[in-house]
Coordinates of C-alpha atoms in Angstrom, one line a residue:
M477 CA -16.9 6.2 36.5
E478 CA -18.3 6.6 33.0
D479 CA -20.4 9.5 34.0
L480 CA -17.4 11.3 35.5
M481 CA -15.4 10.7 32.4
V482 CA -18.1 12.2 30.2
E483 CA -18.4 15.1 32.6
N484 CA -14.6 15.7 32.5
L485 CA -14.3 15.6 28.7
F486 CA -17.1 18.2 28.4
S487 CA -15.8 20.3 31.2
G488 CA -13.3 22.4 29.1
N489 CA -10.8 22.0 31.9
R490 CA -7.4 21.0 30.3
E491 CA -6.2 18.7 33.1
L492 CA -9.5 17.0 33.5
Q493 CA -9.9 16.4 29.8
I494 CA -6.4 15.0 29.5
Q495 CA -7.0 12.7 32.4
A496 CA -10.2 11.4 31.0
A497 CA -8.8 10.9 27.5
T498 CA -5.9 9.0 29.0
E499 CA -8.2 6.8 31.1
L500 CA -10.4 6.1 28.2
N501 CA -7.9 3.6 26.7
K502 CA -7.9 1.6 29.9
L503 CA -11.5 0.8 29.7
R504 CA -13.0 -2.3 28.2
S505 CA -14.2 -2.1 24.6
K506 CA -17.9 -2.1 25.5
Q507 CA -17.4 0.7 27.9
R508 CA -15.6 2.8 25.2
H509 CA -18.4 2.1 22.8
R510 CA -21.0 3.2 25.3
L511 CA -19.1 6.4 25.9
A512 CA -18.9 7.0 22.1
E513 CA -22.6 6.8 22.0
R514 CA -22.8 9.4 24.7
G515 CA -21.0 11.9 22.4
I516 CA -17.5 12.0 23.8
I517 CA -15.9 12.1 20.3
S518 CA -16.8 15.7 19.9
P519 CA -14.8 17.0 22.8
L520 CA -11.9 14.7 21.9
V521 CA -11.8 16.3 18.4
S522 CA -11.9 19.7 20.0
M523 CA -8.9 18.8 22.0
L524 CA -7.0 18.2 18.8
Q525 CA -7.3 22.0 18.1
S526 CA -5.9 23.1 21.4
Q527 CA -2.3 23.8 20.4
D528 CA -1.4 21.8 23.5
Y529 CA 0.9 18.9 22.8
E530 CA -0.2 16.8 25.8
A531 CA -3.8 17.3 25.1
I532 CA -3.5 16.5 21.4
E533 CA -1.5 13.3 22.1
A534 CA -4.0 12.1 24.7
S535 CA -6.9 12.9 22.3
L536 CA -5.3 11.1 19.4
L537 CA -4.6 8.0 21.4
A538 CA -8.2 8.0 22.8
L539 CA -9.6 8.3 19.3
L540 CA -7.4 5.5 18.0
G541 CA -8.7 3.4 20.9
L542 CA -12.3 4.1 19.9
A543 CA -11.6 3.4 16.2
F544 CA -9.3 0.4 16.5
G545 CA -9.2 -0.9 20.1
S546 CA -12.4 -2.8 19.8
E547 CA -10.8 -5.1 17.2
R548 CA -8.9 -6.8 20.0
T549 CA -11.7 -7.6 22.3
Q550 CA -13.9 -10.6 22.8
R551 CA -16.8 -10.6 20.3
I552 CA -20.4 -11.8 20.4
S553 CA -20.1 -12.1 16.7
V554 CA -17.7 -11.0 14.0
A555 CA -20.5 -9.1 12.2
N556 CA -21.5 -7.2 15.3
S557 CA -17.9 -6.2 16.1
I558 CA -17.3 -4.9 12.6
L559 CA -20.4 -2.9 12.8
V560 CA -19.4 -1.4 16.1
L561 CA -15.9 -0.6 14.8
S562 CA -17.3 1.0 11.6
R563 CA -19.8 3.2 13.6
N564 CA -17.0 4.7 15.7
K565 CA -14.9 5.4 12.6
I566 CA -17.8 7.1 10.9
R567 CA -18.7 9.1 14.1
I568 CA -15.1 10.4 14.3
V569 CA -15.1 11.5 10.7
K570 CA -18.6 13.1 11.0
A571 CA -17.3 15.0 14.0
G572 CA -15.0 16.9 11.6
V573 CA -11.7 15.3 12.5
I574 CA -10.3 15.2 8.9
P575 CA -9.5 18.9 8.5
V576 CA -7.9 18.9 12.0
L577 CA -5.8 15.8 11.1
I578 CA -4.7 17.6 7.9
D579 CA -3.4 20.5 10.0
L580 CA -1.6 18.1 12.3
L581 CA 0.2 16.4 9.4
Q582 CA 1.9 19.7 8.8
C583 CA 2.9 20.3 12.5
Q584 CA 6.5 20.3 13.7
S585 CA 6.2 17.2 16.0
E586 CA 7.3 14.0 14.4
E587 CA 5.5 12.0 17.2
L588 CA 2.2 13.7 16.5
I589 CA 2.6 13.4 12.7
E590 CA 3.1 9.6 13.1
L591 CA 0.1 9.3 15.4
T592 CA -1.9 11.3 12.9
I593 CA -0.9 9.1 10.0
A594 CA -1.9 6.1 12.0
A595 CA -5.3 7.7 12.6
M596 CA -5.7 8.4 8.9
L597 CA -4.9 4.8 8.1
I598 CA -7.5 3.4 10.5
L599 CA -10.2 5.9 9.5
S600 CA -9.5 5.3 5.7
S601 CA -10.2 1.5 6.2
C602 CA -13.9 2.3 6.5
T603 CA -15.7 2.6 3.1
A604 CA -18.0 5.3 4.2
N605 CA -15.1 7.6 5.1
K606 CA -13.0 7.2 1.9
L607 CA -14.6 10.0 -0.2
V608 CA -14.6 12.4 2.7
I609 CA -10.9 11.8 3.4
A610 CA -9.9 12.0 -0.3
S611 CA -11.8 15.2 -1.0
S612 CA -10.0 17.0 1.9
G613 CA -6.7 17.2 0.2
T614 CA -5.3 14.2 2.1
I615 CA -3.9 12.4 -1.0
Q616 CA -1.7 15.2 -2.2
L617 CA -0.4 15.8 1.3
L618 CA 0.5 12.2 1.8
V619 CA 2.3 12.1 -1.6
E620 CA 4.2 15.3 -0.6
M621 CA 5.3 13.5 2.6
L622 CA 6.6 10.6 0.5
N623 CA 8.5 13.1 -1.7
L624 CA 10.0 14.6 1.4
V625 CA 11.3 11.2 2.5
N626 CA 12.7 10.6 -1.0
A627 CA 14.4 14.0 -1.2
D628 CA 17.1 13.5 1.5
A629 CA 18.6 10.6 3.2
N630 CA 18.5 12.5 6.5
E631 CA 14.8 12.8 6.2
I632 CA 14.5 9.1 6.0
C633 CA 16.0 8.8 9.4
S634 CA 13.5 11.3 11.0
F635 CA 10.5 9.8 9.3
S636 CA 10.0 6.3 10.8
M637 CA 9.6 3.2 8.8
Q638 CA 6.2 2.5 10.3
A639 CA 5.1 6.0 9.4
R640 CA 6.1 5.5 5.8
I641 CA 4.4 2.1 5.7
D642 CA 1.2 3.7 7.2
T643 CA 1.3 6.5 4.6
I644 CA 1.4 4.0 1.7
A645 CA -1.2 1.8 3.4
T646 CA -3.6 4.8 3.7
L647 CA -3.2 5.5 0.0
Q648 CA -3.8 1.8 -0.7
N649 CA -7.0 1.9 1.4
L650 CA -8.3 4.9 -0.6
S651 CA -7.3 3.4 -3.9
T652 CA -9.9 0.6 -3.4
C653 CA -12.6 3.2 -4.1
H654 CA -12.8 3.5 -7.9
Q655 CA -14.0 7.1 -7.6
I656 CA -10.8 8.1 -5.9
M657 CA -8.3 6.2 -8.0
P658 CA -8.1 8.9 -10.8
S659 CA -7.1 11.4 -8.1
I660 CA -4.4 9.1 -6.7
A661 CA -3.1 8.2 -10.2
S662 CA -2.8 11.9 -11.1
S663 CA -1.2 13.0 -7.8
G664 CA 2.4 12.3 -8.8
V665 CA 2.5 9.2 -6.6
I666 CA 3.8 6.9 -9.3
Y667 CA 7.1 8.7 -9.5
S668 CA 7.2 8.9 -5.7
L669 CA 6.7 5.2 -5.3
L670 CA 9.3 4.3 -7.9
Q671 CA 11.8 6.5 -6.1
L672 CA 11.0 4.9 -2.8
I673 CA 11.3 1.4 -4.2
H674 CA 14.6 2.3 -5.8
C675 CA 16.1 3.6 -2.6
S676 CA 14.7 0.8 -0.3
E677 CA 15.7 -2.8 0.4
K678 CA 13.8 -4.8 -2.2
A679 CA 12.8 -7.5 0.3
S680 CA 11.5 -5.0 2.9
E681 CA 7.8 -4.5 3.9
L682 CA 8.0 -0.9 2.8
T683 CA 8.9 -2.0 -0.8
E684 CA 6.3 -4.7 -0.8
K685 CA 3.6 -2.1 0.2
A686 CA 4.8 0.4 -2.3
M687 CA 4.8 -2.2 -5.1
A688 CA 1.3 -3.4 -4.2
L689 CA 0.0 0.2 -4.4
L690 CA 1.9 0.8 -7.7
E691 CA 0.4 -2.3 -9.3
N692 CA -3.1 -1.3 -8.1
I693 CA -2.6 2.1 -9.8
V694 CA -1.1 0.7 -13.0
S695 CA -3.9 -1.7 -13.4
S696 CA -6.5 1.1 -13.2
S697 CA -5.8 2.9 -16.5
E698 CA -3.7 3.1 -19.7
N699 CA -2.5 6.5 -18.6
S700 CA -1.0 5.1 -15.4
I701 CA 0.7 2.3 -17.4
Q702 CA 2.3 4.9 -19.8
E703 CA 3.4 7.1 -16.9
T704 CA 5.0 4.3 -15.1
A705 CA 6.8 2.9 -18.2
S706 CA 8.0 6.3 -19.3
T707 CA 9.5 7.2 -15.9
G708 CA 13.3 7.1 -16.1
G709 CA 14.7 3.8 -14.7
A710 CA 11.3 2.4 -14.0
I711 CA 11.7 -0.9 -15.9
R712 CA 15.1 -1.4 -14.3
I713 CA 13.6 -0.9 -10.8
L714 CA 10.9 -3.4 -11.6
V715 CA 13.4 -6.0 -12.9
E716 CA 15.5 -5.5 -9.7
A717 CA 12.3 -6.2 -7.6
V718 CA 11.6 -9.4 -9.6
E719 CA 15.2 -10.5 -8.8
E720 CA 15.5 -9.3 -5.2
G721 CA 12.1 -8.7 -3.7
S722 CA 10.0 -10.7 -1.2
P723 CA 7.6 -13.2 -2.8
Q724 CA 4.7 -10.7 -2.7
C725 CA 7.0 -7.9 -4.0
K726 CA 8.1 -10.1 -7.0
E727 CA 4.4 -10.9 -7.7
H728 CA 3.5 -7.2 -7.9
A729 CA 6.6 -6.3 -9.9
V730 CA 6.0 -9.0 -12.6
G731 CA 2.3 -7.9 -12.7
I732 CA 3.4 -4.3 -13.5
L733 CA 5.8 -5.5 -16.2
L734 CA 3.1 -7.6 -17.7
H735 CA 0.7 -4.7 -17.8
I736 CA 3.4 -2.6 -19.5
C737 CA 4.3 -5.2 -22.1
Q738 CA 0.6 -5.9 -22.8
S739 CA -0.1 -2.3 -23.3
C740 CA 2.3 -2.0 -26.2
R741 CA 4.4 -5.1 -26.8
D742 CA 6.3 -3.6 -29.8
K743 CA 7.4 -0.6 -27.8
Y744 CA 8.3 -2.2 -24.5
R745 CA 9.4 -5.8 -25.3
G746 CA 13.0 -4.8 -26.2
L747 CA 13.3 -2.4 -23.3
I748 CA 12.3 -5.0 -20.8
L749 CA 14.7 -7.6 -22.3
M750 CA 17.6 -5.1 -22.3
E751 CA 17.2 -4.7 -18.5
G752 CA 18.1 -8.4 -18.1
V753 CA 14.7 -9.6 -16.9
M754 CA 15.1 -13.2 -18.1
P755 CA 17.0 -14.9 -15.2
G756 CA 14.7 -13.4 -12.5
L757 CA 11.6 -14.1 -14.6
L758 CA 12.5 -17.7 -15.3
Q759 CA 13.2 -18.3 -11.6
L760 CA 9.9 -16.7 -10.7
S761 CA 8.1 -19.0 -13.0
V762 CA 9.4 -21.9 -11.0
D763 CA 9.3 -20.8 -7.3
G764 CA 7.1 -17.7 -7.2
T765 CA 3.6 -17.5 -5.8
W766 CA 0.8 -19.1 -7.8
R767 CA -0.1 -15.8 -9.3
A768 CA 3.5 -14.8 -9.9
K769 CA 4.2 -18.0 -11.8
S770 CA 1.2 -17.5 -14.0
M771 CA 2.1 -13.9 -14.8
A772 CA 5.8 -14.8 -15.3
R773 CA 4.9 -17.4 -17.9
E774 CA 2.6 -15.1 -19.7
L775 CA 5.3 -12.4 -19.8
L776 CA 7.7 -15.0 -21.1
L777 CA 5.4 -15.7 -24.0
L778 CA 5.0 -11.9 -24.7
L779 CA 8.8 -11.5 -24.7
R780 CA 9.4 -14.0 -27.5
D781 CA 10.1 -12.5 -30.9
C782 CA 7.2 -12.9 -33.3
S783 CA 5.2 -10.4 -35.3
N784 CA 1.9 -11.2 -33.7
Y785 CA 1.5 -12.3 -30.1
A786 CA -1.8 -14.1 -30.8
S787 CA -0.5 -15.9 -33.9
T788 CA 0.2 -19.5 -33.9
S789 CA 1.4 -19.7 -37.4
K790 CA 5.1 -19.9 -36.5
Q791 CA 5.1 -23.5 -35.4
S792 CA 8.8 -23.6 -34.9
N793 CA 8.7 -20.8 -32.4
H794 CA 5.7 -22.3 -30.7
E795 CA 7.6 -25.6 -30.3
L796 CA 10.6 -23.8 -28.9
M797 CA 8.4 -22.0 -26.3
E798 CA 7.0 -25.4 -25.4
Q799 CA 10.5 -26.6 -24.8
I800 CA 11.2 -23.6 -22.6
M801 CA 8.2 -24.3 -20.5
Q802 CA 9.2 -27.9 -20.2
A803 CA 12.7 -27.0 -19.2
I804 CA 11.3 -24.6 -16.6
D805 CA 9.1 -27.3 -15.1
A806 CA 11.7 -30.0 -15.2
D807 CA 13.3 -31.6 -12.2
G808 CA 12.7 -29.4 -9.5
E809 CA 12.0 -26.6 -7.4
K810 CA 14.9 -24.4 -8.5
V811 CA 16.3 -23.5 -11.9
T812 CA 19.9 -24.6 -11.8
G813 CA 22.6 -22.6 -13.5
T814 CA 22.9 -25.1 -16.4
T815 CA 19.1 -25.2 -16.9
L816 CA 18.9 -21.4 -16.8
S817 CA 21.6 -21.1 -19.4
L818 CA 19.8 -23.7 -21.6
V819 CA 16.5 -21.9 -21.3
E820 CA 18.1 -18.5 -22.1
E821 CA 19.7 -20.1 -25.1
M822 CA 16.3 -21.3 -26.3
I823 CA 14.8 -17.9 -25.8
T824 CA 17.6 -16.4 -27.8
K825 CA 16.7 -18.7 -30.7
L826 CA 13.2 -17.2 -30.7
S827 CA 14.8 -13.9 -31.8
I828 CA 16.5 -15.4 -34.8

């Protein structure tokens, strides 16, 4: 059966190739791996250039099976399975698939675009592929797709939620390579992510993914911090995420606010306070994730009114902050309305 499948894929016959590509995903992982070693990736990539919808779809699904399907099989060892999976991803990219996928991202079929984004996501998870993918123009194209989603509410309906999540996740995969981060940061994606977060449900997976990528970018350079902070409505968007987001979204949002405030406290302290960050920040310092609690408390300290953040000379202010922290920790898992009012009153005293 494997011999016949290889023969059909190399035959050049449309029907036989489509049949073989379709049957490929029905095989066990070890069988698919053996076929990959016999060179079937090359004809599958050629099928992507056929201008034939059925052939392209069958080929994309087959390539996805080779790159991802083995993750769901029984393993002799975790290390061996990871090696097998990575080899297939590298083989696919070395076969010249990236320029072909770039072209498919610009086709008229929404179904093929979404399959192509899924392929980009899986291939970009392999470290050896990241630079090849980034150097092909993928980053700018993915950002333009996010901008298209942001431009019109009708586009949001035609571009599925999973496709948007996969687009952001692909950029996140690429951002883990320090050589690529400057290209991502300068691509205009910061504005695109802020717009997406603004227009989406704050507790959604999409917003969580977008906020995670944004924090990763912001933490990479001072220029990224400044671009984020200077984008109109950015601080307000981040404060809303601290109030309304999922636990992970809140963690990323407070992390970004902390980076902004740390970069130039005198410039951004007042702007952050004016957006009403305090209630959400205080609540987060009580019931956020471990990391969110730590960052929320650090931001609280930065938001107090003293001429030097590092100074401990103003003992009265220091004592008030200690009272604030004690009030936050007192009695419970939630900050009650009374406690919240008391804490806000204490913080107001720090401005006197």
